[in-house]
Tab-separated table of C-alpha atoms in Angstrom:
chain	number	residue	atom	x	y	z
B	1	MET	CA	144.504	-178.339	73.893
B	2	GLY	CA	143.695	-177.872	70.204
B	3	THR	CA	145.832	-179.065	67.289
B	4	ILE	CA	146.427	-176.846	64.263
B	5	ARG	CA	145.788	-179.347	61.513
B	6	ASN	CA	145.991	-177.428	58.234
B	7	GLY	CA	147.946	-174.306	59.114
B	8	ALA	CA	145.562	-172.109	57.150
B	9	ASN	CA	146.472	-169.094	59.215
B	10	GLY	CA	150.151	-169.959	59.499
B	11	ARG	CA	152.043	-171.340	62.460
B	12	PHE	CA	151.238	-169.839	65.829
B	13	SER	CA	153.660	-169.769	68.726
B	14	GLY	CA	153.967	-167.815	71.934
B	15	LYS	CA	151.285	-166.249	74.097
B	16	ALA	CA	148.241	-164.423	72.763
B	17	GLY	CA	145.582	-163.457	75.256
B	18	SER	CA	144.463	-166.550	77.125
B	19	VAL	CA	146.186	-169.098	74.865
B	20	ILE	CA	149.719	-170.294	74.170
B	21	GLY	CA	150.947	-171.746	70.882
B	22	SER	CA	153.736	-174.294	70.839
B	23	SER	CA	155.144	-177.140	68.760
B	24	TRP	CA	156.417	-180.675	69.449
B	25	LYS	CA	157.768	-183.063	66.813
B	26	GLY	CA	156.504	-180.818	64.022
B	27	ILE	CA	152.934	-180.710	65.359
B	28	ASP	CA	151.549	-177.286	66.291
B	29	TYR	CA	149.386	-176.947	69.376
B	30	ILE	CA	147.277	-174.312	71.094
B	31	LYS	CA	146.499	-174.626	74.781
B	32	GLY	CA	144.822	-172.409	77.302
B	33	LEU	CA	146.720	-170.713	80.080
B	34	SER	CA	146.603	-172.454	83.429
B	35	LYS	CA	144.045	-171.026	85.779
B	36	LYS	CA	145.065	-169.890	89.212
B	37	ARG	CA	144.153	-172.436	91.854
B	38	THR	CA	141.391	-171.148	94.091
B	39	LYS	CA	140.969	-174.262	96.218
B	40	PRO	CA	143.695	-175.729	98.415
B	41	SER	CA	145.269	-178.982	97.235
B	42	THR	CA	143.720	-182.166	98.540
B	43	GLU	CA	145.851	-184.581	100.534
B	44	GLU	CA	145.877	-186.984	97.596
B	45	GLN	CA	147.167	-184.216	95.324
B	46	ARG	CA	149.873	-183.263	97.803
B	47	ILE	CA	150.974	-186.894	98.037
B	48	GLN	CA	151.199	-187.217	94.261
B	49	GLN	CA	153.086	-183.919	93.989
B	50	ALA	CA	155.595	-185.084	96.595
B	51	ARG	CA	156.100	-188.393	94.770
B	52	PHE	CA	156.604	-186.531	91.500
B	53	TYR	CA	159.111	-184.141	93.064
B	54	ALA	CA	161.125	-186.989	94.583
B	55	ILE	CA	161.695	-188.735	91.259
B	56	SER	CA	161.900	-185.644	89.026
B	57	LYS	CA	164.633	-184.168	91.255
B	58	PHE	CA	166.685	-187.284	90.507
B	59	LEU	CA	165.897	-187.622	86.798
B	60	MET	CA	166.012	-184.044	85.492
B	61	PRO	CA	169.830	-183.674	85.676
B	62	ILE	CA	170.268	-186.743	83.451
B	63	ALA	CA	167.790	-185.665	80.759
B	64	PRO	CA	170.370	-186.169	77.950
B	65	ILE	CA	170.781	-189.813	79.004
B	66	LEU	CA	167.007	-190.256	79.238
B	67	ARG	CA	166.588	-188.955	75.693
B	68	LEU	CA	168.599	-191.951	74.540
B	69	GLY	CA	167.385	-194.442	77.142
B	70	PHE	CA	163.670	-193.722	76.676
B	71	GLY	CA	163.744	-192.408	73.114
B	72	GLN	CA	161.815	-195.402	71.776
B	73	VAL	CA	159.163	-195.585	74.529
B	74	ASN	CA	155.765	-194.285	73.355
B	75	ALA	CA	157.705	-191.870	71.144
B	76	ASP	CA	154.545	-190.821	69.311
B	77	ARG	CA	152.746	-189.809	72.507
B	78	MET	CA	155.259	-188.432	75.008
B	79	THR	CA	158.782	-187.147	75.423
B	80	PRO	CA	161.524	-189.492	76.697
B	81	THR	CA	161.700	-187.567	79.976
B	82	ASN	CA	157.971	-187.934	80.558
B	83	ALA	CA	158.185	-191.651	79.764
B	84	ALA	CA	160.984	-192.022	82.333
B	85	LEU	CA	159.023	-190.072	84.942
B	86	GLN	CA	155.874	-192.108	84.380
B	87	LEU	CA	157.639	-195.449	84.732
B	88	ASN	CA	159.853	-194.565	87.678
B	89	ILE	CA	157.265	-192.744	89.773
B	90	ALA	CA	155.243	-195.957	89.793
B	91	GLN	CA	158.027	-198.317	90.849
B	92	ALA	CA	160.953	-196.445	92.379
B	93	VAL	CA	159.356	-193.999	94.859
B	94	ILE	CA	158.935	-195.630	98.269
B	95	GLY	CA	157.986	-194.628	101.810
B	96	THR	CA	155.044	-192.648	103.120
B	97	TYR	CA	154.100	-189.015	102.747
B	98	PRO	CA	155.789	-186.660	103.354
B	99	SER	CA	159.000	-188.703	103.676
B	100	PHE	CA	159.271	-190.307	100.253
B	101	GLU	CA	162.583	-191.897	99.236
B	102	LEU	CA	163.969	-193.583	96.138
B	103	ASP	CA	164.654	-197.286	95.758
B	104	TYR	CA	167.715	-196.953	93.536
B	105	SER	CA	167.626	-200.644	92.644
B	106	LYS	CA	164.290	-200.115	90.896
B	107	ILE	CA	165.176	-196.969	88.979
B	108	LEU	CA	165.454	-197.434	85.220
B	109	ILE	CA	167.484	-195.012	83.139
B	110	SER	CA	166.563	-196.810	79.914
B	111	SER	CA	163.868	-199.139	78.658
B	112	GLY	CA	164.018	-201.324	75.573
B	113	THR	CA	164.411	-204.832	74.161
B	114	PHE	CA	167.969	-204.593	72.820
B	115	ILE	CA	170.391	-207.132	74.265
B	116	GLY	CA	172.370	-206.005	77.294
B	117	GLY	CA	175.736	-207.106	78.599
B	118	GLY	CA	174.986	-210.389	80.314
B	119	ALA	CA	176.544	-210.821	83.754
B	120	THR	CA	177.617	-207.187	84.121
B	121	ALA	CA	179.641	-206.300	87.212
B	122	ALA	CA	181.040	-203.135	88.798
B	123	SER	CA	183.699	-202.480	91.430
B	124	VAL	CA	185.700	-199.571	92.836
B	125	ASN	CA	189.366	-199.673	93.786
B	126	SER	CA	191.785	-196.792	94.450
B	127	GLY	CA	189.346	-194.227	93.103
B	128	VAL	CA	188.640	-196.074	89.851
B	129	LEU	CA	185.247	-197.471	88.852
B	130	THR	CA	185.597	-200.664	86.811
B	131	VAL	CA	182.644	-202.061	84.872
B	132	ASP	CA	182.811	-205.409	83.057
B	133	TRP	CA	180.310	-206.958	80.650
B	134	ASP	CA	179.935	-209.841	78.209
B	135	PHE	CA	181.209	-208.696	74.802
B	136	ALA	CA	179.879	-211.691	72.850
B	137	LEU	CA	177.742	-210.647	69.889
B	138	SER	CA	174.228	-211.904	69.203
B	139	THR	CA	172.982	-212.599	65.681
B	140	LEU	CA	169.421	-212.811	67.005
B	141	TYR	CA	169.494	-209.261	68.406
B	142	ASN	CA	171.873	-207.989	65.719
B	143	SER	CA	174.252	-206.522	68.274
B	144	LYS	CA	177.472	-204.964	66.991
B	145	ALA	CA	180.999	-204.506	68.288
B	146	ASP	CA	180.538	-200.716	68.192
B	147	ASP	CA	177.351	-200.647	70.299
B	148	GLN	CA	177.661	-197.966	72.959
B	149	VAL	CA	177.805	-198.836	76.663
B	150	ILE	CA	176.233	-196.103	78.774
B	151	ILE	CA	177.390	-196.087	82.399
B	152	LEU	CA	175.991	-193.842	85.118
B	153	LEU	CA	177.210	-193.390	88.696
B	154	TYR	CA	175.254	-191.382	91.278
B	155	GLN	CA	176.649	-190.180	94.593
B	156	PRO	CA	173.631	-189.204	96.742
B	157	THR	CA	175.543	-187.412	99.517
B	158	VAL	CA	176.982	-184.938	97.014
B	159	ASP	CA	173.894	-185.296	94.788
B	160	GLU	CA	175.999	-185.579	91.647
B	161	PHE	CA	176.219	-187.885	88.630
B	162	MET	CA	179.213	-189.153	86.684
B	163	THR	CA	179.533	-190.968	83.350
B	164	ALA	CA	182.422	-192.141	81.201
B	165	PRO	CA	183.934	-189.171	79.290
B	166	VAL	CA	183.432	-191.194	76.102
B	167	PRO	CA	181.025	-194.175	76.101
B	168	PRO	CA	182.975	-197.433	75.735
B	169	LEU	CA	182.047	-199.969	73.068
B	170	ARG	CA	180.513	-203.403	73.505
B	171	ALA	CA	183.593	-205.120	72.041
B	172	GLU	CA	185.845	-203.679	74.754
B	173	GLY	CA	184.237	-205.757	77.504
B	174	THR	CA	185.507	-203.522	80.318
B	175	VAL	CA	186.191	-199.902	81.193
B	176	ASP	CA	187.985	-198.032	83.974
B	177	ILE	CA	186.623	-194.619	84.934
B	178	THR	CA	188.517	-192.348	87.321
B	179	ILE	CA	186.190	-190.998	90.016
B	180	PRO	CA	186.670	-187.310	90.916
B	181	ASP	CA	188.061	-186.760	94.410
B	182	HIS	CA	184.984	-184.918	95.668
B	183	LEU	CA	182.824	-187.998	95.010
B	184	LEU	CA	185.056	-190.355	96.987
B	185	GLY	CA	184.433	-191.406	100.565
B	186	GLY	CA	180.718	-192.123	100.279
B	187	LYS	CA	178.430	-194.597	98.579
B	188	GLY	CA	177.639	-194.700	94.890
B	189	HIS	CA	174.931	-196.320	92.774
B	190	VAL	CA	175.742	-197.604	89.286
B	191	TRP	CA	173.611	-198.351	86.225
B	192	VAL	CA	174.475	-199.514	82.706
B	193	PHE	CA	172.636	-199.975	79.409
B	194	PHE	CA	173.520	-200.670	75.778
B	195	ALA	CA	172.514	-198.847	72.607
B	196	ASN	CA	173.313	-199.243	68.945
B	197	ARG	CA	175.200	-196.443	67.219
B	198	LYS	CA	172.049	-194.841	65.805
B	199	GLY	CA	170.292	-194.911	69.163
B	200	THR	CA	167.340	-196.753	67.631
B	201	LYS	CA	167.884	-199.894	69.730
B	202	VAL	CA	168.288	-199.647	73.490
B	203	SER	CA	168.473	-202.233	76.249
B	204	ARG	CA	166.730	-202.091	79.601
B	205	SER	CA	169.146	-200.618	82.114
B	206	SER	CA	170.743	-202.825	84.760
B	207	TYR	CA	171.361	-201.659	88.307
B	208	LEU	CA	174.835	-202.799	89.340
B	209	GLY	CA	174.490	-202.065	93.028
B	210	GLU	CA	175.654	-199.721	95.756
B	211	LEU	CA	179.432	-199.429	95.994
B	212	ASP	CA	181.879	-197.898	98.459
B	213	LEU	CA	183.652	-195.111	96.600
B	214	VAL	CA	187.161	-195.609	97.943
């Protein structure tokens, strides 16, 4: 893949013959078209493809959350989604080929050094998800009362995610989120992370466990 450094011939985008022009973060690139595979995939390649599919199927629907949660991870070299895929494929995909599964407790939906919410806890009662966290502020980490609290619930039977309609703030210390009826009756997995208002500081996400959605 070649980089257009000086733009002497102007920006190039789209397909032209055997090359494609594209741009990412203001940098123009040219890359060759993929060649058709003439040899069958090796077993090692099939295993890696299956591992990639298992985690990408989970992560792709929450790409907007990943853009915040992984926005500061190797930002000069890869997109937030690719950073999330790279980290999670290594630690959260378990089992043996072809029956790979996800260890939800090891999935990260954010990665950073910002301060989290201490002894965070989650529970479900009468169709309402309640999440509590420590709202004390830290001068060392420069946390603020208006830091956002990003909460994610996943119901694997329905294969659907849910978040708070509006992210609560650190100072609130707790939030109640009504769970839609079609998500009730099964199990749900919950994660939480914290971010400053500008999204330039993000905490490592915490897995709050598997809950009965009742």
